[in-house]
PDB file of C-alpha atoms in Angstrom:
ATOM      1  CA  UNK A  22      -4.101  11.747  74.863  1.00  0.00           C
ATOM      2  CA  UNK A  23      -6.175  13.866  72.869  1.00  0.00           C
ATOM      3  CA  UNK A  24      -3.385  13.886  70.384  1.00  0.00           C
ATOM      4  CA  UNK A  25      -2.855  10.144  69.997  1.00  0.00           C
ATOM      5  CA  UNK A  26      -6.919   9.171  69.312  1.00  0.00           C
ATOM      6  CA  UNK A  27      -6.852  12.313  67.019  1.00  0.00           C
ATOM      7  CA  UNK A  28      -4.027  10.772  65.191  1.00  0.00           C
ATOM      8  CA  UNK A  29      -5.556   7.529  65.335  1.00  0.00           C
ATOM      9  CA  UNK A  30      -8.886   8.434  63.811  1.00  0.00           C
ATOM     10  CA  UNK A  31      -7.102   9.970  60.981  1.00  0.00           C
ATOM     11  CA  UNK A  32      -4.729   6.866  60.332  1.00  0.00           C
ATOM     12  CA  UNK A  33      -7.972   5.081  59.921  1.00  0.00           C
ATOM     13  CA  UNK A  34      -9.697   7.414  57.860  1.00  0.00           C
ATOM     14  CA  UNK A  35      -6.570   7.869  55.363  1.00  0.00           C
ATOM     15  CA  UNK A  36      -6.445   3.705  55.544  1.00  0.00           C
ATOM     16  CA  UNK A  37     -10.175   3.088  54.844  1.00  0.00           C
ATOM     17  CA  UNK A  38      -9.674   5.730  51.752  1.00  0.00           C
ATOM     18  CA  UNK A  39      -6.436   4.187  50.378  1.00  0.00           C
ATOM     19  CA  UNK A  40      -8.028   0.795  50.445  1.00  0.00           C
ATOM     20  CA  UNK A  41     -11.258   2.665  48.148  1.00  0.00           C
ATOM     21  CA  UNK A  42      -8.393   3.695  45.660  1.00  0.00           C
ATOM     22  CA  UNK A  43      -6.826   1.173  45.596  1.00  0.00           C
ATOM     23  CA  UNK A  44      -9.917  -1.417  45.054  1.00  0.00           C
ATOM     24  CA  UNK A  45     -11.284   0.764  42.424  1.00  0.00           C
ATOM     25  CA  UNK A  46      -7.571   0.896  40.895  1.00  0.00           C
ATOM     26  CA  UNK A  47      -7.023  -3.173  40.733  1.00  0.00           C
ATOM     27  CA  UNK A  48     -10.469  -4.651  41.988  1.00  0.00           C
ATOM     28  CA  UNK A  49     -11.462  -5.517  45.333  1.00  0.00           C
ATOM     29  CA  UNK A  50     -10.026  -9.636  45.294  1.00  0.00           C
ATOM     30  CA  UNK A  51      -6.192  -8.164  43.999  1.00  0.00           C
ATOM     31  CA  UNK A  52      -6.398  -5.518  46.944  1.00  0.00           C
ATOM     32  CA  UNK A  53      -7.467  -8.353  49.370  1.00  0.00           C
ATOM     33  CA  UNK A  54      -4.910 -10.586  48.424  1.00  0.00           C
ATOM     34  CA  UNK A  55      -2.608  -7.325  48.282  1.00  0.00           C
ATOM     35  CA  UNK A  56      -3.139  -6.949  51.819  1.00  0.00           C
ATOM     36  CA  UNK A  57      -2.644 -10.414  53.177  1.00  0.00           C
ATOM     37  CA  UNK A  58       0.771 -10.510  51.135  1.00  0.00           C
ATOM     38  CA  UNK A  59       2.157  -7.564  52.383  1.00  0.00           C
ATOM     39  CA  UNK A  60       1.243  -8.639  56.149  1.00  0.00           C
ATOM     40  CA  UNK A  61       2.619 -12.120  55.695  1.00  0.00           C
ATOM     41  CA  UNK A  62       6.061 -11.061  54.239  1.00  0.00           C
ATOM     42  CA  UNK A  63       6.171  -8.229  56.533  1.00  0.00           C
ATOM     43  CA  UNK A  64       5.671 -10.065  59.503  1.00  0.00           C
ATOM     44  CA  UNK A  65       8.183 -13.116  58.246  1.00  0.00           C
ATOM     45  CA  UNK A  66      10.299  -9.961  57.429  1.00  0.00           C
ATOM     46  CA  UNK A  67      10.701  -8.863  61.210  1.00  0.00           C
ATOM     47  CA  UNK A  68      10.570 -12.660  62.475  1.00  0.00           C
ATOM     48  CA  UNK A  69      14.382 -12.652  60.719  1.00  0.00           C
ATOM     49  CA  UNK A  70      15.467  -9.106  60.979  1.00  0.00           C
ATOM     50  CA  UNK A  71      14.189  -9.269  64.407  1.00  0.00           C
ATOM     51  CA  UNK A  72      16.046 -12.666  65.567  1.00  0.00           C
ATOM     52  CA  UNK A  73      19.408 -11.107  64.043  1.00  0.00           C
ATOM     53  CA  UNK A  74      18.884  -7.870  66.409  1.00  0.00           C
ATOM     54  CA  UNK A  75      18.275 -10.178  69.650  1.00  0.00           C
ATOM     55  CA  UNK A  76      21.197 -11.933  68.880  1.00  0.00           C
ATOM     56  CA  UNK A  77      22.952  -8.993  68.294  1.00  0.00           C
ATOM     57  CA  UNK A  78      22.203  -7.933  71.889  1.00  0.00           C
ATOM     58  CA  UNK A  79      23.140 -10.992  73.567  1.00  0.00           C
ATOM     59  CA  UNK A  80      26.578 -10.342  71.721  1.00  0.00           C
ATOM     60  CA  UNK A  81      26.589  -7.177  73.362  1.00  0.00           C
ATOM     61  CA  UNK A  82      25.613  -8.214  76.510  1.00  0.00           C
ATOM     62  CA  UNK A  83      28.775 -11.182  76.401  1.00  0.00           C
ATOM     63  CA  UNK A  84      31.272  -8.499  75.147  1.00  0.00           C
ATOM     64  CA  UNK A  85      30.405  -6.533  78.419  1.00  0.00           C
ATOM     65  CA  UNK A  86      28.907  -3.853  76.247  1.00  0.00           C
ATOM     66  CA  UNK A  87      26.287  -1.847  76.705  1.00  0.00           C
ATOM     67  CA  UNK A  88      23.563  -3.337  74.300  1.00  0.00           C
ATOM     68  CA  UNK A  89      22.027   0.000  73.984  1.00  0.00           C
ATOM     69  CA  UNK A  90      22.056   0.180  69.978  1.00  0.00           C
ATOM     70  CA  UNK A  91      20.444  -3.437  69.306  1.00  0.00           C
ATOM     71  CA  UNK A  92      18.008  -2.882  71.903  1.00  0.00           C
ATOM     72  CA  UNK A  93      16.635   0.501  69.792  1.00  0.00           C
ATOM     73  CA  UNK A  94      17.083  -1.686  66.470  1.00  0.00           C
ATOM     74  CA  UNK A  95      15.136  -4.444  68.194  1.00  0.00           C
ATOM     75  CA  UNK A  96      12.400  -2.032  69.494  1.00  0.00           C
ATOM     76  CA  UNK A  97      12.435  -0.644  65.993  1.00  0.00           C
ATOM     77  CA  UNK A  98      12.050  -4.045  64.172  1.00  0.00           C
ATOM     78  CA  UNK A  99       9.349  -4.556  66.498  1.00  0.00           C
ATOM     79  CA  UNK A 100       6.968  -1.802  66.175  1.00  0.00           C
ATOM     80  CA  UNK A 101       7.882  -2.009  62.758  1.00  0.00           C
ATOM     81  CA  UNK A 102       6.813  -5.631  62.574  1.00  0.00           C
ATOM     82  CA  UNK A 103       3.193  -4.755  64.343  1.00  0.00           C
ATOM     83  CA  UNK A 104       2.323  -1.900  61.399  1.00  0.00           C
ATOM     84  CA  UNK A 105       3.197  -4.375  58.942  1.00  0.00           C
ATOM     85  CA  UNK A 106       0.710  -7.475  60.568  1.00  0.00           C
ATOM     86  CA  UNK A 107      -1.829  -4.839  60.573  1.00  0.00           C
ATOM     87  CA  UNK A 108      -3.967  -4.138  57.360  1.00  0.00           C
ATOM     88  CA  UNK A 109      -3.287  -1.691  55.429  1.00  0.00           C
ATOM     89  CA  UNK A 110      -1.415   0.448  53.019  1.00  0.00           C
ATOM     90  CA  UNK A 111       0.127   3.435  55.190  1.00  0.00           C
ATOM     91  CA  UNK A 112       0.757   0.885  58.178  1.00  0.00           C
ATOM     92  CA  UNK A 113       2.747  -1.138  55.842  1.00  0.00           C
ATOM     93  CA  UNK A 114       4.954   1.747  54.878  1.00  0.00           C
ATOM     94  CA  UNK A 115       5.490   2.823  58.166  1.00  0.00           C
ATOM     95  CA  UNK A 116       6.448  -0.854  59.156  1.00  0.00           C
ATOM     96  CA  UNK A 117       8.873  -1.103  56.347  1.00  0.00           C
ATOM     97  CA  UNK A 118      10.457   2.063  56.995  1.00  0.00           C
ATOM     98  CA  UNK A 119      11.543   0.456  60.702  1.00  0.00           C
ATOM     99  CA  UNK A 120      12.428  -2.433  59.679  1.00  0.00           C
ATOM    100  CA  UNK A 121      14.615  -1.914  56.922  1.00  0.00           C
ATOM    101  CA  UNK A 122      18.148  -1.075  57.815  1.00  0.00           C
ATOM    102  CA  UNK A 123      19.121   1.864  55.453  1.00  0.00           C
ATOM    103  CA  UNK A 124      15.700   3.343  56.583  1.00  0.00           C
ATOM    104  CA  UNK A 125      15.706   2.473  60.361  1.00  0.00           C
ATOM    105  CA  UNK A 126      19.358   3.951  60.370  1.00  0.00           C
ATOM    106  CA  UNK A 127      17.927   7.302  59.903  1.00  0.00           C
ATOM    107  CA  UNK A 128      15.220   6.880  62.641  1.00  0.00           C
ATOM    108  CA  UNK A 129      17.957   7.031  65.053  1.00  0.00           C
ATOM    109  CA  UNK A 130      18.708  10.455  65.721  1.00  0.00           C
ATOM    110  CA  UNK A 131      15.231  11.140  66.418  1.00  0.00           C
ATOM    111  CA  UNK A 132      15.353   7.980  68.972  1.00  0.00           C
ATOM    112  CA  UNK A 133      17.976   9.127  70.607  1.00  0.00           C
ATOM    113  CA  UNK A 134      17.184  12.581  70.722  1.00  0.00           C
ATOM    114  CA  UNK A 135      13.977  12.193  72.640  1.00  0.00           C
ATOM    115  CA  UNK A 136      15.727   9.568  74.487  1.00  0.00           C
ATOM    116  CA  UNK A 137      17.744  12.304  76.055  1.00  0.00           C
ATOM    117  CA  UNK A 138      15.137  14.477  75.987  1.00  0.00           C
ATOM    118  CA  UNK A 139      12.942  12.446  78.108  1.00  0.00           C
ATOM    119  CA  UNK A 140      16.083  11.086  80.891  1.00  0.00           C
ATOM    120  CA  UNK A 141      17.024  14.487  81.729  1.00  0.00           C
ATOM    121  CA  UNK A 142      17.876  13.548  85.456  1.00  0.00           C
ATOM    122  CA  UNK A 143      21.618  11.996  84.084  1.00  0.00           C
ATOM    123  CA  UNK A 144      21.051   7.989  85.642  1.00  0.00           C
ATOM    124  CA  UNK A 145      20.771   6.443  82.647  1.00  0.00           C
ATOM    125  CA  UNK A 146      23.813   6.526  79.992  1.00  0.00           C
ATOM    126  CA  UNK A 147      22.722   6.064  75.878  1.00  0.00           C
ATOM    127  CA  UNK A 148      26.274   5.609  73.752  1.00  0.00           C
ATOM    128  CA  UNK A 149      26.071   6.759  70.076  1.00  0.00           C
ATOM    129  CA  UNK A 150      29.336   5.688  67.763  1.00  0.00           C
TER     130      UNK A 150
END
């Protein structure tokens, strides 16, 4: 727990510095409107990336297959869409990293790698092609 607020303190800290920069670099209005742009498109961004990956799972789910894939790439698009509501420079990288695909495709291993890390007891079955 200690870990996550430690983290947390310094997202805000690097966020709260960026935006400094960055309103010195342009002027405070352009970084304002900056940072209402960047969470609008993100967030319509993820509204359509993220309606493709449900649908995606309900195709899954009709095929009879597992819909473990979309359901990562859905969780994905999702966290990805929250950083990129939220203000800021750093959350909007992070969000765009997850929700674009060439990007989000190399999240993946590291998904399912604590995935398996974390389900060590063998009841639950994550498929990889």
């Amino acid at each position: 727990m200690k870990k996550l607020l430690i983290g947390l303190l310094a997202l805000v800290f690097a966020e709260i510095a960026l935006f400094i920069v960055v309103g010195n670099a342009i002027g405070v209005f352009y970084t304002l409107l900056l940072i209402v742009f960047t969470s609008v498109a993100g967030v319509l961004i993820a509204k359509k990336r993220g309606t493709k990956s449900v649908q995606d799972i309900q195709k899954s789910l009709a095929e009879g297959q597992p819909p473990g894939i979309p359901m990562i790439e859905t969780f994905m698009i999702f966290i990805g869409g929250i950083l990129l509501a939220l203000p800021g420079f750093l959350t909007d990288l992070f969000g765009l990293l997850f929700v674009l695909g060439i990007t989000r495709n190399l999240f993946k291993p590291l998904i399912f790698y604590f995935l398996r890390k974390k389900m060590k007891n063998g009841q639950v079955v994550i498929l990889q092609r």
